[in-house]
Amino acid sequence: MRDSRETFVNHAFVTGYPVKHSRSPLIHGYWLKQLGIEGSYRAHEVKPEDFSAFIAELKQGTSGFCGGNVTIPHKEVAHRLADRPDDLCLELGAANTLWIEAGQVHATNTDGRGFVANLDERADRWDHCSTAVVLGAGGASRAVIQAVRDRGVKTIHVVNRTVARAKELSDRFGSTVHAHPMEALGEVMRGAGLFINTTSLGMDGQEAPQIDFTVMASDAVVTDIVYVPLKTPLLRQAEQQGFAIVDGLGMLLHQAVPGFELWFGRRPVVDANLRQLVIDDM
Ligand code: ATR
């Protein structure tokens, strides 16, 4: 039996390879301090070839961790190795949050929840639109499409340089999602209420393509999941053309909330000071 005077301290991790760039320790460290919780959250680098051994240690309880976040390149493997992946991460084929219960590793994916929580906070009634345009078809795009579809957006046009990747997403998500080449962007944007950039377009030293946002609904919202810089080249263009914009930093902050609650038992709040802390760290 547990001694009632014994204190239990939970330790959580973020693992990736590399993982030095992760801002998650800053975010969770802020909440631990703010809520006065005696626990820890730290970066724990694991090479791809060592990842299954790391998961085995988690299951055996020898790692010292109660759970944590998983980032590139371990997200897909993590969802496969977990004993209890939830429906969200099974559908996505990737996990970003793990926790241990009775010797079993549970897994979920909070990226989509983070994405919609950010829009809910910053764009009133964004989900009243019936058509969304998603630029890009990578892993991040997948989580965003799932979340937007689950919020009831009826038509999602995915536009990507490599059309085959967009097609994979339309096959995965069914009739809601339509795949298009870049040339079709202007056409599919016509009348749409939400534009989501999930690519690094215009940030790799190349000039951003000029996009005519004015073909969208006049109350359309333009958002980007990239948050460095805070105002990406595409967001700047949309703002100059008079559209409401939402930067991607809030997605990073909000996707961290469910994990913190699982590991440390309190629901943290995304506040302005946290946002500023991460901006100052950029
Ligand atoms: P993530 O998991 O972060 O989404 P990713 O899987 O590498 O990362 O996907 C990056 C996305 O940005 C892809 O949609 C990619 O297009 P391709 O599928 O054609 O590679 C897109 N992307 C990156 N650089 C681009 C560029 N210069 N022009 C157009 N699309 C670009």
Coordinates of C-alpha atoms and ligand atoms in Angstrom, one line a residue:
M1 CA 0.0 0.0 0.0
R2 CA 1.1 3.5 -0.7
D3 CA 2.3 5.5 2.3
S4 CA 0.1 8.6 2.4
R5 CA 3.1 10.8 3.2
E6 CA 4.9 9.6 0.0
T7 CA 4.8 12.2 -2.7
F8 CA 4.6 11.1 -6.3
V9 CA 6.4 13.2 -8.8
N10 CA 5.6 12.7 -12.5
H11 CA 8.2 13.1 -15.2
A12 CA 7.4 13.6 -18.9
F13 CA 9.5 13.8 -22.0
V14 CA 9.5 15.0 -25.6
T15 CA 11.4 12.7 -27.8
G16 CA 12.5 13.1 -31.4
Y17 CA 15.7 13.0 -33.4
P18 CA 17.0 15.6 -33.2
V19 CA 14.9 17.2 -30.4
K20 CA 17.0 20.2 -29.3
H21 CA 14.8 22.6 -31.2
S22 CA 11.7 21.6 -29.4
R23 CA 9.8 24.4 -27.6
S24 CA 7.7 21.9 -25.6
P25 CA 10.0 22.0 -22.5
L26 CA 9.5 25.8 -22.4
I27 CA 5.7 25.4 -22.6
H28 CA 5.3 22.6 -20.1
G29 CA 7.9 24.1 -17.8
Y30 CA 5.8 27.4 -17.7
W31 CA 2.7 25.5 -16.7
L32 CA 4.4 23.3 -14.1
K33 CA 5.7 26.5 -12.4
Q34 CA 2.4 28.4 -12.9
L35 CA 0.4 25.6 -11.3
G36 CA 3.0 24.8 -8.6
I37 CA 3.2 21.2 -9.7
E38 CA 6.3 19.3 -8.6
G39 CA 7.0 17.4 -11.8
S40 CA 9.3 17.7 -14.8
Y41 CA 9.2 17.7 -18.6
R42 CA 12.4 17.4 -20.6
A43 CA 13.8 16.8 -24.0
H44 CA 15.0 13.2 -24.4
E45 CA 16.7 12.4 -27.7
V46 CA 16.2 8.9 -29.0
K47 CA 17.7 7.6 -32.3
P48 CA 15.3 5.8 -34.6
E49 CA 17.1 2.5 -34.1
D50 CA 16.7 2.8 -30.3
F51 CA 13.0 3.9 -30.3
S52 CA 11.4 0.4 -29.8
A53 CA 13.7 -0.2 -26.8
F54 CA 12.6 3.1 -25.4
I55 CA 8.9 2.1 -25.8
A56 CA 9.7 -1.2 -24.1
E57 CA 11.3 0.7 -21.1
L58 CA 8.1 2.8 -20.9
K59 CA 6.0 -0.3 -20.7
Q60 CA 8.2 -1.9 -18.1
G61 CA 8.2 1.2 -16.0
T62 CA 12.0 1.4 -16.0
S63 CA 12.3 4.7 -17.9
G64 CA 11.2 6.9 -15.0
F65 CA 8.6 8.6 -17.3
C66 CA 4.8 8.6 -17.0
G67 CA 4.4 9.7 -20.6
G68 CA 5.4 12.3 -23.1
N69 CA 5.4 13.8 -26.6
V70 CA 6.7 12.2 -29.7
T71 CA 7.9 14.3 -32.6
I72 CA 9.7 13.7 -35.9
P73 CA 10.8 11.0 -36.9
H74 CA 9.0 8.8 -34.4
K75 CA 5.3 9.8 -34.8
E76 CA 4.4 6.9 -37.1
V77 CA 6.4 4.2 -35.3
A78 CA 5.0 5.4 -31.9
H79 CA 1.4 4.8 -33.1
R80 CA 2.3 1.3 -34.2
L81 CA 4.2 0.3 -31.1
A82 CA 1.7 1.7 -28.6
D83 CA -0.6 -0.9 -26.9
R84 CA -3.6 1.4 -27.0
P85 CA -3.6 3.8 -29.9
D86 CA -6.9 5.7 -29.9
D87 CA -9.1 6.1 -32.9
L88 CA -7.7 9.5 -33.8
C89 CA -4.1 8.3 -34.1
L90 CA -5.2 5.1 -35.8
E91 CA -6.9 7.1 -38.5
L92 CA -4.0 9.5 -38.9
G93 CA -1.3 6.8 -38.7
A94 CA 0.7 8.9 -36.3
A95 CA 0.9 9.7 -32.5
N96 CA 2.3 12.7 -30.8
T97 CA 1.2 12.0 -27.2
L98 CA 1.8 8.9 -25.1
W99 CA 0.9 8.0 -21.5
I100 CA 1.3 4.9 -19.4
E101 CA -1.6 3.2 -17.6
A102 CA -1.2 -0.2 -15.9
G103 CA 1.9 -1.1 -17.9
Q104 CA 0.3 -0.2 -21.2
V105 CA 1.3 2.6 -23.5
H106 CA -1.6 4.6 -24.7
A107 CA -1.3 7.0 -27.7
T108 CA -3.3 9.8 -29.2
N109 CA -2.7 12.7 -31.6
T110 CA -3.4 16.2 -30.4
D111 CA -2.3 18.2 -33.5
G112 CA -5.8 18.5 -34.9
R113 CA -7.3 19.5 -31.5
G114 CA -4.5 22.2 -31.2
F115 CA -5.4 23.5 -34.7
V116 CA -9.1 23.9 -34.1
A117 CA -8.6 25.3 -30.6
N118 CA -6.4 28.0 -32.1
L119 CA -9.0 28.9 -34.6
D120 CA -11.8 28.8 -32.0
E121 CA -9.8 31.3 -29.9
R122 CA -8.9 33.7 -32.7
A123 CA -11.5 33.4 -35.5
D124 CA -15.1 33.7 -34.5
R125 CA -17.4 31.2 -36.3
W126 CA -14.7 29.9 -38.6
D127 CA -16.5 26.5 -38.8
H128 CA -19.6 28.0 -40.3
C129 CA -17.9 27.8 -43.7
S130 CA -18.7 24.9 -46.0
T131 CA -15.5 24.9 -48.0
A132 CA -11.9 24.9 -47.0
V133 CA -8.7 25.0 -49.0
V134 CA -5.6 23.2 -47.6
L135 CA -2.3 23.9 -49.2
G136 CA 0.1 21.0 -48.7
A137 CA -0.3 17.3 -48.2
G138 CA 2.3 16.2 -45.6
G139 CA 1.9 14.8 -42.1
A140 CA 0.8 18.1 -40.6
S141 CA -1.8 18.6 -43.4
R142 CA -3.3 15.2 -42.6
A143 CA -4.0 16.1 -38.9
V144 CA -5.5 19.4 -40.0
I145 CA -7.8 17.9 -42.6
Q146 CA -9.1 15.3 -40.1
A147 CA -9.8 18.0 -37.5
V148 CA -11.6 20.3 -40.0
R149 CA -13.7 17.5 -41.4
D150 CA -14.6 16.4 -37.8
R151 CA -15.9 20.0 -37.2
G152 CA -18.3 19.6 -40.0
V153 CA -16.7 21.4 -43.0
K154 CA -18.3 19.7 -45.9
T155 CA -15.8 20.2 -48.7
I156 CA -12.0 20.3 -48.3
H157 CA -9.8 21.0 -51.4
V158 CA -6.2 19.8 -50.9
V159 CA -3.8 21.5 -53.3
N160 CA -0.3 20.1 -53.5
R161 CA 2.9 20.3 -55.7
T162 CA 2.9 16.5 -55.8
V163 CA -0.7 15.7 -56.6
A164 CA -0.2 12.0 -55.8
R165 CA 0.2 12.9 -52.1
A166 CA -3.0 15.0 -52.2
K167 CA -4.7 12.0 -53.8
E168 CA -3.5 9.8 -50.9
L169 CA -5.4 12.1 -48.5
S170 CA -8.6 12.1 -50.6
D171 CA -8.4 8.3 -50.7
R172 CA -7.9 8.2 -46.9
F173 CA -10.6 10.7 -45.9
G174 CA -13.2 9.9 -48.5
S175 CA -15.6 12.1 -50.4
T176 CA -15.1 15.2 -48.3
V177 CA -11.6 15.7 -49.5
H178 CA -10.6 16.5 -53.1
A179 CA -7.1 16.5 -54.6
H180 CA -5.8 19.2 -57.0
P181 CA -2.5 20.3 -58.6
M182 CA -1.1 23.8 -57.8
E183 CA -2.5 25.2 -61.0
A184 CA -6.0 24.7 -59.7
L185 CA -5.5 26.8 -56.6
G186 CA -7.2 30.0 -57.8
E187 CA -10.2 28.0 -59.0
V188 CA -10.8 26.0 -55.8
M189 CA -10.4 29.1 -53.6
R190 CA -13.4 30.7 -55.2
G191 CA -16.0 31.3 -52.5
A192 CA -14.1 29.3 -49.9
G193 CA -14.3 30.4 -46.2
L194 CA -11.1 29.0 -44.9
F195 CA -7.5 28.8 -46.3
I196 CA -4.9 26.7 -44.5
N197 CA -1.2 26.7 -45.4
T198 CA 0.7 23.7 -44.2
T199 CA 3.8 24.2 -46.5
S200 CA 6.9 26.2 -46.0
L201 CA 6.2 28.1 -49.3
G202 CA 8.1 31.4 -49.5
M203 CA 10.3 30.6 -46.5
D204 CA 13.2 28.7 -48.0
G205 CA 14.8 31.8 -49.6
Q206 CA 12.5 31.6 -52.6
E207 CA 9.9 34.2 -53.2
A208 CA 6.3 33.3 -52.1
P209 CA 3.9 32.9 -54.9
Q210 CA 1.4 35.7 -55.3
I211 CA -2.0 34.4 -54.2
D212 CA -5.2 36.3 -54.9
F213 CA -7.2 35.7 -51.7
T214 CA -10.0 38.1 -52.9
V215 CA -11.7 35.3 -54.8
M216 CA -12.6 33.8 -51.4
A217 CA -15.7 34.7 -49.3
S218 CA -15.3 38.2 -47.9
D219 CA -15.3 36.9 -44.3
A220 CA -12.8 34.1 -45.1
V221 CA -10.1 33.3 -42.6
V222 CA -6.6 32.6 -43.6
T223 CA -4.3 30.5 -41.3
D224 CA -0.9 29.0 -41.4
I225 CA 0.4 26.1 -39.2
V226 CA 4.0 27.4 -39.6
Y227 CA 4.7 29.8 -36.8
V228 CA 8.3 30.9 -37.5
P229 CA 8.0 33.7 -38.6
L230 CA 4.8 34.5 -36.8
K231 CA 3.5 36.2 -39.9
T232 CA 4.5 34.0 -42.8
P233 CA 4.7 35.4 -46.3
L234 CA 1.3 34.0 -47.2
L235 CA -0.3 35.5 -44.0
R236 CA 1.2 38.9 -44.9
Q237 CA -0.4 38.7 -48.4
A238 CA -3.8 37.8 -47.0
E239 CA -3.7 40.5 -44.4
Q240 CA -2.7 43.1 -47.1
Q241 CA -5.7 41.9 -49.1
G242 CA -8.0 42.6 -46.1
F243 CA -8.5 39.1 -44.7
A244 CA -8.6 37.9 -41.1
I245 CA -5.5 35.9 -40.4
V246 CA -4.6 33.5 -37.6
D247 CA -0.9 32.5 -37.1
G248 CA 0.2 29.0 -36.2
L249 CA 1.7 29.6 -32.7
G250 CA -1.6 28.9 -31.0
M251 CA -1.7 25.4 -32.6
L252 CA 1.6 24.6 -30.9
L253 CA 0.4 25.9 -27.6
H254 CA -3.0 24.2 -27.6
Q255 CA -1.8 20.8 -28.9
A256 CA 0.2 20.6 -25.6
V257 CA -2.8 21.0 -23.3
P258 CA -4.2 17.4 -23.4
G259 CA -0.8 15.9 -22.7
F260 CA -0.1 18.1 -19.7
E261 CA -3.5 17.2 -18.3
L262 CA -2.8 13.4 -18.8
W263 CA 0.6 13.5 -17.1
F264 CA 0.1 16.1 -14.4
G265 CA -3.6 15.9 -13.7
R266 CA -4.5 19.6 -14.2
R267 CA -5.8 21.4 -17.2
P268 CA -3.4 24.2 -18.1
V269 CA -4.5 27.5 -19.8
V270 CA -2.9 29.0 -22.9
D271 CA -2.4 32.6 -21.8
A272 CA -0.8 35.7 -23.3
N273 CA 2.3 35.4 -21.1
L274 CA 3.0 31.8 -22.5
R275 CA 2.6 33.0 -26.0
Q276 CA 5.0 35.9 -25.4
L277 CA 7.5 33.5 -23.7
V278 CA 7.6 31.4 -26.9
I279 CA 7.8 34.4 -29.1
D280 CA 10.8 35.7 -27.1
D281 CA 12.5 32.4 -27.6
M282 CA 12.2 32.4 -31.4
Ligands
ATR1 P1 5.0 18.1 -42.7 O1 4.9 16.7 -42.0 O2 5.5 19.2 -41.8 O3 3.7 18.5 -43.3 P2 6.2 17.2 -45.2 O4 5.6 15.9 -45.1 O5 7.6 17.3 -45.6 O6 6.1 18.0 -43.8 O7 5.3 18.1 -46.1 C1 5.6 19.4 -46.6 C2 4.6 20.0 -47.5 O8 5.0 21.2 -48.0 C3 4.3 19.1 -48.7 O9 2.9 19.3 -49.1 C4 5.2 19.7 -49.8 O10 4.8 19.4 -51.1 P3 5.3 18.0 -51.8 O11 4.4 17.0 -51.3 O12 5.1 18.3 -53.3 O13 6.7 17.8 -51.4 C5 5.1 21.1 -49.5 N1 6.2 22.0 -50.0 C6 7.4 22.1 -49.4 N2 8.2 23.0 -50.1 C7 7.4 23.4 -51.2 C8 7.7 24.2 -52.3 N3 8.8 24.9 -52.4 N4 6.7 24.4 -53.2 C9 5.5 23.7 -53.0 N5 5.2 22.9 -52.0 C10 6.2 22.7 -51.1

